[in-house]
Each structure stands twice: as structure tokens, then as C-alpha cells.
């Protein structure tokens, strides 16, 4: 059984909804999921988990949230080599460029991305929720 941290930042609640679906997917596949906000997580906790799902919406000019999430993720980045990882987040405009950049950062850090990042425009619909649960199952 895998122990998975689902670490997210959410401003409007959309990414938080996605995080809950990722955690549900982990549990449905027989794993254990712990939901944590970006403020509750840091690089010293990475070793405690078999896998991590990071969730952050697109902010500003297609970037990660700068106040809490980006500093936490940047601190974790050197420890991602070989780590089983999934990414998810919502956006309000654009075409998902922030996710492509984020995936490249993870690949450059040597992370083992289990799937393409799951993105949705605004609140997750049934299709996005299913994709989040599928991502969780892959991490379990």
C-alpha cells in the first residue's frame, strides 16, 4: 500500500476540489492519502511518502502561486529525483502553459511523473474529477 501526500494551494476552491478527488483515487486504489496545504508541507517530509501529488492553479502570467506554493515547491525541487509524482491544477484563462512549464521543471529535477498533469478550466467538471481520481490511482 502506497502512502501518498496530496499537497495543494487553492485560492477559489477549484484546486482544493481537485485535491480531494486525487485523494479519493488513491484510496479507491488501496493507498493511503494525506491532504496537506502548501503551508503544511516541505522538503523534509518528502521521504515520508511513496508518492506526491502537487496541485496549484495557474496564477498571473501562467505561473505557480508565488506566496506559498512556489517557495515550497522550489525548496522540494532538489529532492524530487526518482520521486513518484503527479501534478494537477485549475486555470481561468490561457491554454495550460503553466502546467507544461511545471512538468518540464519536474522532469529536469528527475521526478518520475506518472501521467500528464491534470488541468481544468475553473471548477472541475465530471471529466476533470474522473481524471483526478485516475491520477490518484496511478500514484497509489
mmCIF file with all atom_site columns, C-alpha atoms in Angstrom:
data_model
loop_
_atom_site.group_PDB
_atom_site.id
_atom_site.type_symbol
_atom_site.label_atom_id
_atom_site.label_alt_id
_atom_site.label_comp_id
_atom_site.label_asym_id
_atom_site.label_entity_id
_atom_site.label_seq_id
_atom_site.pdbx_PDB_ins_code
_atom_site.Cartn_x
_atom_site.Cartn_y
_atom_site.Cartn_z
_atom_site.occupancy
_atom_site.B_iso_or_equiv
_atom_site.pdbx_formal_charge
_atom_site.auth_seq_id
_atom_site.auth_comp_id
_atom_site.auth_asym_id
_atom_site.auth_atom_id
_atom_site.pdbx_PDB_model_num
ATOM 1   C CA . UNK A 1 1   ? 0.000   0.000  0.000   1.00 0.00 ? 1   UNK A CA 1
ATOM 2   C CA . UNK A 1 2   ? 1.357   3.392  -1.003  1.00 0.00 ? 2   UNK A CA 1
ATOM 3   C CA . UNK A 1 3   ? 1.402   6.412  1.246   1.00 0.00 ? 3   UNK A CA 1
ATOM 4   C CA . UNK A 1 4   ? 0.663   9.496  -0.883  1.00 0.00 ? 4   UNK A CA 1
ATOM 5   C CA . UNK A 1 5   ? 0.828   13.172 0.055   1.00 0.00 ? 5   UNK A CA 1
ATOM 6   C CA . UNK A 1 6   ? -1.638  15.359 -1.846  1.00 0.00 ? 6   UNK A CA 1
ATOM 7   C CA . UNK A 1 7   ? -0.166  18.845 -1.453  1.00 0.00 ? 7   UNK A CA 1
ATOM 8   C CA . UNK A 1 8   ? -2.069  21.802 -2.847  1.00 0.00 ? 8   UNK A CA 1
ATOM 9   C CA . UNK A 1 9   ? -2.716  25.535 -2.824  1.00 0.00 ? 9   UNK A CA 1
ATOM 10  C CA . UNK A 1 10  ? -6.169  26.817 -3.713  1.00 0.00 ? 10  UNK A CA 1
ATOM 11  C CA . UNK A 1 11  ? -7.468  30.358 -3.900  1.00 0.00 ? 11  UNK A CA 1
ATOM 12  C CA . UNK A 1 12  ? -11.026 29.828 -5.141  1.00 0.00 ? 12  UNK A CA 1
ATOM 13  C CA . UNK A 1 13  ? -11.502 26.230 -4.042  1.00 0.00 ? 13  UNK A CA 1
ATOM 14  C CA . UNK A 1 14  ? -11.198 24.671 -7.513  1.00 0.00 ? 14  UNK A CA 1
ATOM 15  C CA . UNK A 1 15  ? -7.777  23.124 -6.917  1.00 0.00 ? 15  UNK A CA 1
ATOM 16  C CA . UNK A 1 16  ? -8.883  22.029 -3.443  1.00 0.00 ? 16  UNK A CA 1
ATOM 17  C CA . UNK A 1 17  ? -11.787 20.142 -5.064  1.00 0.00 ? 17  UNK A CA 1
ATOM 18  C CA . UNK A 1 18  ? -9.307  18.517 -7.434  1.00 0.00 ? 18  UNK A CA 1
ATOM 19  C CA . UNK A 1 19  ? -7.066  17.535 -4.493  1.00 0.00 ? 19  UNK A CA 1
ATOM 20  C CA . UNK A 1 20  ? -9.986  15.779 -2.807  1.00 0.00 ? 20  UNK A CA 1
ATOM 21  C CA . UNK A 1 21  ? -10.627 13.782 -5.988  1.00 0.00 ? 21  UNK A CA 1
ATOM 22  C CA . UNK A 1 22  ? -6.938  12.820 -6.289  1.00 0.00 ? 22  UNK A CA 1
ATOM 23  C CA . UNK A 1 23  ? -7.008  11.606 -2.675  1.00 0.00 ? 23  UNK A CA 1
ATOM 24  C CA . UNK A 1 24  ? -10.201 9.660  -3.380  1.00 0.00 ? 24  UNK A CA 1
ATOM 25  C CA . UNK A 1 25  ? -8.488  7.965  -6.327  1.00 0.00 ? 25  UNK A CA 1
ATOM 26  C CA . UNK A 1 26  ? -5.519  6.994  -4.148  1.00 0.00 ? 26  UNK A CA 1
ATOM 27  C CA . UNK A 1 27  ? -7.827  5.471  -1.527  1.00 0.00 ? 27  UNK A CA 1
ATOM 28  C CA . UNK A 1 28  ? -10.003 3.680  -4.087  1.00 0.00 ? 28  UNK A CA 1
ATOM 29  C CA . UNK A 1 29  ? -6.849  2.017  -5.442  1.00 0.00 ? 29  UNK A CA 1
ATOM 30  C CA . UNK A 1 30  ? -5.867  0.821  -1.967  1.00 0.00 ? 30  UNK A CA 1
ATOM 31  C CA . UNK A 1 31  ? -3.402  3.529  -0.979  1.00 0.00 ? 31  UNK A CA 1
ATOM 32  C CA . UNK A 1 32  ? -3.342  5.979  1.885   1.00 0.00 ? 32  UNK A CA 1
ATOM 33  C CA . UNK A 1 33  ? -3.715  9.660  1.069   1.00 0.00 ? 33  UNK A CA 1
ATOM 34  C CA . UNK A 1 34  ? -2.936  12.647 3.266   1.00 0.00 ? 34  UNK A CA 1
ATOM 35  C CA . UNK A 1 35  ? -4.249  16.057 2.159   1.00 0.00 ? 35  UNK A CA 1
ATOM 36  C CA . UNK A 1 36  ? -1.881  18.912 3.025   1.00 0.00 ? 36  UNK A CA 1
ATOM 37  C CA . UNK A 1 37  ? -1.816  22.567 2.067   1.00 0.00 ? 37  UNK A CA 1
ATOM 38  C CA . UNK A 1 38  ? 1.402   24.032 0.679   1.00 0.00 ? 38  UNK A CA 1
ATOM 39  C CA . UNK A 1 39  ? 1.921   25.822 4.003   1.00 0.00 ? 39  UNK A CA 1
ATOM 40  C CA . UNK A 1 40  ? 1.867   22.449 5.811   1.00 0.00 ? 40  UNK A CA 1
ATOM 41  C CA . UNK A 1 41  ? 4.468   20.717 3.602   1.00 0.00 ? 41  UNK A CA 1
ATOM 42  C CA . UNK A 1 42  ? 8.184   20.988 2.977   1.00 0.00 ? 42  UNK A CA 1
ATOM 43  C CA . UNK A 1 43  ? 11.152  19.048 1.598   1.00 0.00 ? 43  UNK A CA 1
ATOM 44  C CA . UNK A 1 44  ? 11.830  17.362 4.940   1.00 0.00 ? 44  UNK A CA 1
ATOM 45  C CA . UNK A 1 45  ? 8.522   15.478 4.550   1.00 0.00 ? 45  UNK A CA 1
ATOM 46  C CA . UNK A 1 46  ? 9.149   14.052 1.053   1.00 0.00 ? 46  UNK A CA 1
ATOM 47  C CA . UNK A 1 47  ? 10.861  10.923 2.376   1.00 0.00 ? 47  UNK A CA 1
ATOM 48  C CA . UNK A 1 48  ? 7.773   10.064 4.451   1.00 0.00 ? 48  UNK A CA 1
ATOM 49  C CA . UNK A 1 49  ? 5.712   9.390  1.309   1.00 0.00 ? 49  UNK A CA 1
ATOM 50  C CA . UNK A 1 50  ? 5.969   6.874  -1.531  1.00 0.00 ? 50  UNK A CA 1
ATOM 51  C CA . UNK A 1 51  ? 4.477   9.429  -3.927  1.00 0.00 ? 51  UNK A CA 1
ATOM 52  C CA . UNK A 1 52  ? 3.344   13.043 -4.003  1.00 0.00 ? 52  UNK A CA 1
ATOM 53  C CA . UNK A 1 53  ? 0.598   14.814 -5.944  1.00 0.00 ? 53  UNK A CA 1
ATOM 54  C CA . UNK A 1 54  ? 1.217   18.547 -6.169  1.00 0.00 ? 54  UNK A CA 1
ATOM 55  C CA . UNK A 1 55  ? -1.711  20.821 -7.031  1.00 0.00 ? 55  UNK A CA 1
ATOM 56  C CA . UNK A 1 56  ? -1.554  24.507 -7.858  1.00 0.00 ? 56  UNK A CA 1
ATOM 57  C CA . UNK A 1 57  ? -3.673  26.737 -10.089 1.00 0.00 ? 57  UNK A CA 1
ATOM 58  C CA . UNK A 1 58  ? -2.271  28.920 -12.807 1.00 0.00 ? 58  UNK A CA 1
ATOM 59  C CA . UNK A 1 59  ? -1.698  32.409 -11.480 1.00 0.00 ? 59  UNK A CA 1
ATOM 60  C CA . UNK A 1 60  ? -0.698  35.685 -13.106 1.00 0.00 ? 60  UNK A CA 1
ATOM 61  C CA . UNK A 1 61  ? 1.151   35.123 -16.356 1.00 0.00 ? 61  UNK A CA 1
ATOM 62  C CA . UNK A 1 62  ? 0.842   31.299 -16.352 1.00 0.00 ? 62  UNK A CA 1
ATOM 63  C CA . UNK A 1 63  ? 2.870   30.621 -13.210 1.00 0.00 ? 63  UNK A CA 1
ATOM 64  C CA . UNK A 1 64  ? 2.564   28.845 -9.870  1.00 0.00 ? 64  UNK A CA 1
ATOM 65  C CA . UNK A 1 65  ? 1.135   30.769 -6.899  1.00 0.00 ? 65  UNK A CA 1
ATOM 66  C CA . UNK A 1 66  ? 4.065   32.873 -5.632  1.00 0.00 ? 66  UNK A CA 1
ATOM 67  C CA . UNK A 1 67  ? 3.359   33.448 -1.945  1.00 0.00 ? 67  UNK A CA 1
ATOM 68  C CA . UNK A 1 68  ? 3.166   29.910 -0.536  1.00 0.00 ? 68  UNK A CA 1
ATOM 69  C CA . UNK A 1 69  ? 3.262   27.286 -3.267  1.00 0.00 ? 69  UNK A CA 1
ATOM 70  C CA . UNK A 1 70  ? 6.237   28.382 -5.370  1.00 0.00 ? 70  UNK A CA 1
ATOM 71  C CA . UNK A 1 71  ? 8.600   28.759 -2.373  1.00 0.00 ? 71  UNK A CA 1
ATOM 72  C CA . UNK A 1 72  ? 7.543   25.352 -1.010  1.00 0.00 ? 72  UNK A CA 1
ATOM 73  C CA . UNK A 1 73  ? 7.900   23.667 -4.406  1.00 0.00 ? 73  UNK A CA 1
ATOM 74  C CA . UNK A 1 74  ? 11.269  25.311 -5.092  1.00 0.00 ? 74  UNK A CA 1
ATOM 75  C CA . UNK A 1 75  ? 12.522  24.013 -1.725  1.00 0.00 ? 75  UNK A CA 1
ATOM 76  C CA . UNK A 1 76  ? 11.303  20.491 -2.622  1.00 0.00 ? 76  UNK A CA 1
ATOM 77  C CA . UNK A 1 77  ? 12.708  20.502 -6.176  1.00 0.00 ? 77  UNK A CA 1
ATOM 78  C CA . UNK A 1 78  ? 16.249  19.270 -5.312  1.00 0.00 ? 78  UNK A CA 1
ATOM 79  C CA . UNK A 1 79  ? 14.692  16.259 -3.535  1.00 0.00 ? 79  UNK A CA 1
ATOM 80  C CA . UNK A 1 80  ? 12.412  15.151 -6.413  1.00 0.00 ? 80  UNK A CA 1
ATOM 81  C CA . UNK A 1 81  ? 14.928  12.919 -8.211  1.00 0.00 ? 81  UNK A CA 1
ATOM 82  C CA . UNK A 1 82  ? 13.311  9.487  -8.562  1.00 0.00 ? 82  UNK A CA 1
ATOM 83  C CA . UNK A 1 83  ? 10.156  10.534 -6.653  1.00 0.00 ? 83  UNK A CA 1
ATOM 84  C CA . UNK A 1 84  ? 6.833   9.239  -7.983  1.00 0.00 ? 84  UNK A CA 1
ATOM 85  C CA . UNK A 1 85  ? 4.877   12.396 -8.764  1.00 0.00 ? 85  UNK A CA 1
ATOM 86  C CA . UNK A 1 86  ? 1.601   13.712 -10.162 1.00 0.00 ? 86  UNK A CA 1
ATOM 87  C CA . UNK A 1 87  ? 0.544   17.303 -10.929 1.00 0.00 ? 87  UNK A CA 1
ATOM 88  C CA . UNK A 1 88  ? -2.857  18.960 -11.112 1.00 0.00 ? 88  UNK A CA 1
ATOM 89  C CA . UNK A 1 89  ? -4.462  22.397 -11.062 1.00 0.00 ? 89  UNK A CA 1
ATOM 90  C CA . UNK A 1 90  ? -7.111  24.709 -12.410 1.00 0.00 ? 90  UNK A CA 1
ATOM 91  C CA . UNK A 1 91  ? -6.852  27.774 -14.616 1.00 0.00 ? 91  UNK A CA 1
ATOM 92  C CA . UNK A 1 92  ? -9.097  30.637 -15.620 1.00 0.00 ? 92  UNK A CA 1
ATOM 93  C CA . UNK A 1 93  ? -7.594  31.593 -18.967 1.00 0.00 ? 93  UNK A CA 1
ATOM 94  C CA . UNK A 1 94  ? -4.751  30.545 -21.247 1.00 0.00 ? 94  UNK A CA 1
ATOM 95  C CA . UNK A 1 95  ? -4.035  27.097 -22.597 1.00 0.00 ? 95  UNK A CA 1
ATOM 96  C CA . UNK A 1 96  ? -2.247  25.271 -19.792 1.00 0.00 ? 96  UNK A CA 1
ATOM 97  C CA . UNK A 1 97  ? 1.222   26.701 -20.384 1.00 0.00 ? 97  UNK A CA 1
ATOM 98  C CA . UNK A 1 98  ? 1.890   26.798 -16.624 1.00 0.00 ? 98  UNK A CA 1
ATOM 99  C CA . UNK A 1 99  ? 1.399   23.038 -16.429 1.00 0.00 ? 99  UNK A CA 1
ATOM 100 C CA . UNK A 1 100 ? 3.760   22.357 -19.348 1.00 0.00 ? 100 UNK A CA 1
ATOM 101 C CA . UNK A 1 101 ? 6.436   24.526 -17.693 1.00 0.00 ? 101 UNK A CA 1
ATOM 102 C CA . UNK A 1 102 ? 5.842   22.815 -14.331 1.00 0.00 ? 102 UNK A CA 1
ATOM 103 C CA . UNK A 1 103 ? 6.073   19.338 -15.873 1.00 0.00 ? 103 UNK A CA 1
ATOM 104 C CA . UNK A 1 104 ? 9.368   20.295 -17.519 1.00 0.00 ? 104 UNK A CA 1
ATOM 105 C CA . UNK A 1 105 ? 10.728  21.521 -14.165 1.00 0.00 ? 105 UNK A CA 1
ATOM 106 C CA . UNK A 1 106 ? 9.793   18.184 -12.586 1.00 0.00 ? 106 UNK A CA 1
ATOM 107 C CA . UNK A 1 107 ? 11.371  16.217 -15.424 1.00 0.00 ? 107 UNK A CA 1
ATOM 108 C CA . UNK A 1 108 ? 14.542  18.310 -15.151 1.00 0.00 ? 108 UNK A CA 1
ATOM 109 C CA . UNK A 1 109 ? 14.630  17.527 -11.415 1.00 0.00 ? 109 UNK A CA 1
ATOM 110 C CA . UNK A 1 110 ? 14.474  13.802 -12.215 1.00 0.00 ? 110 UNK A CA 1
ATOM 111 C CA . UNK A 1 111 ? 10.959  13.201 -10.893 1.00 0.00 ? 111 UNK A CA 1
ATOM 112 C CA . UNK A 1 112 ? 9.011   10.162 -12.075 1.00 0.00 ? 112 UNK A CA 1
ATOM 113 C CA . UNK A 1 113 ? 5.850   11.801 -13.451 1.00 0.00 ? 113 UNK A CA 1
ATOM 114 C CA . UNK A 1 114 ? 3.184   9.081  -13.606 1.00 0.00 ? 114 UNK A CA 1
ATOM 115 C CA . UNK A 1 115 ? 0.965   10.969 -16.095 1.00 0.00 ? 115 UNK A CA 1
ATOM 116 C CA . UNK A 1 116 ? 0.394   14.271 -17.843 1.00 0.00 ? 116 UNK A CA 1
ATOM 117 C CA . UNK A 1 117 ? -0.699  16.970 -15.419 1.00 0.00 ? 117 UNK A CA 1
ATOM 118 C CA . UNK A 1 118 ? -4.458  17.149 -14.921 1.00 0.00 ? 118 UNK A CA 1
ATOM 119 C CA . UNK A 1 119 ? -5.871  20.600 -15.647 1.00 0.00 ? 119 UNK A CA 1
ATOM 120 C CA . UNK A 1 120 ? -9.359  22.051 -15.748 1.00 0.00 ? 120 UNK A CA 1
ATOM 121 C CA . UNK A 1 121 ? -10.829 25.428 -16.604 1.00 0.00 ? 121 UNK A CA 1
ATOM 122 C CA . UNK A 1 122 ? -12.405 26.880 -13.444 1.00 0.00 ? 122 UNK A CA 1
ATOM 123 C CA . UNK A 1 123 ? -14.280 24.346 -11.272 1.00 0.00 ? 123 UNK A CA 1
ATOM 124 C CA . UNK A 1 124 ? -13.678 20.673 -12.051 1.00 0.00 ? 124 UNK A CA 1
ATOM 125 C CA . UNK A 1 125 ? -16.466 19.040 -14.036 1.00 0.00 ? 125 UNK A CA 1
ATOM 126 C CA . UNK A 1 126 ? -17.194 15.299 -14.056 1.00 0.00 ? 126 UNK A CA 1
ATOM 127 C CA . UNK A 1 127 ? -14.455 14.663 -16.642 1.00 0.00 ? 127 UNK A CA 1
ATOM 128 C CA . UNK A 1 128 ? -11.824 16.555 -14.626 1.00 0.00 ? 128 UNK A CA 1
ATOM 129 C CA . UNK A 1 129 ? -12.893 14.819 -11.414 1.00 0.00 ? 129 UNK A CA 1
ATOM 130 C CA . UNK A 1 130 ? -12.503 11.425 -13.119 1.00 0.00 ? 130 UNK A CA 1
ATOM 131 C CA . UNK A 1 131 ? -9.053  12.446 -14.407 1.00 0.00 ? 131 UNK A CA 1
ATOM 132 C CA . UNK A 1 132 ? -8.055  13.462 -10.873 1.00 0.00 ? 132 UNK A CA 1
ATOM 133 C CA . UNK A 1 133 ? -9.220  10.129 -9.451  1.00 0.00 ? 133 UNK A CA 1
ATOM 134 C CA . UNK A 1 134 ? -7.296  8.323  -12.218 1.00 0.00 ? 134 UNK A CA 1
ATOM 135 C CA . UNK A 1 135 ? -4.174  10.305 -11.331 1.00 0.00 ? 135 UNK A CA 1
ATOM 136 C CA . UNK A 1 136 ? -4.586  9.318  -7.684  1.00 0.00 ? 136 UNK A CA 1
ATOM 137 C CA . UNK A 1 137 ? -4.963  5.667  -8.639  1.00 0.00 ? 137 UNK A CA 1
ATOM 138 C CA . UNK A 1 138 ? -1.691  5.837  -10.610 1.00 0.00 ? 138 UNK A CA 1
ATOM 139 C CA . UNK A 1 139 ? 0.082   7.207  -7.560  1.00 0.00 ? 139 UNK A CA 1
ATOM 140 C CA . UNK A 1 140 ? -1.334  4.569  -5.176  1.00 0.00 ? 140 UNK A CA 1
#
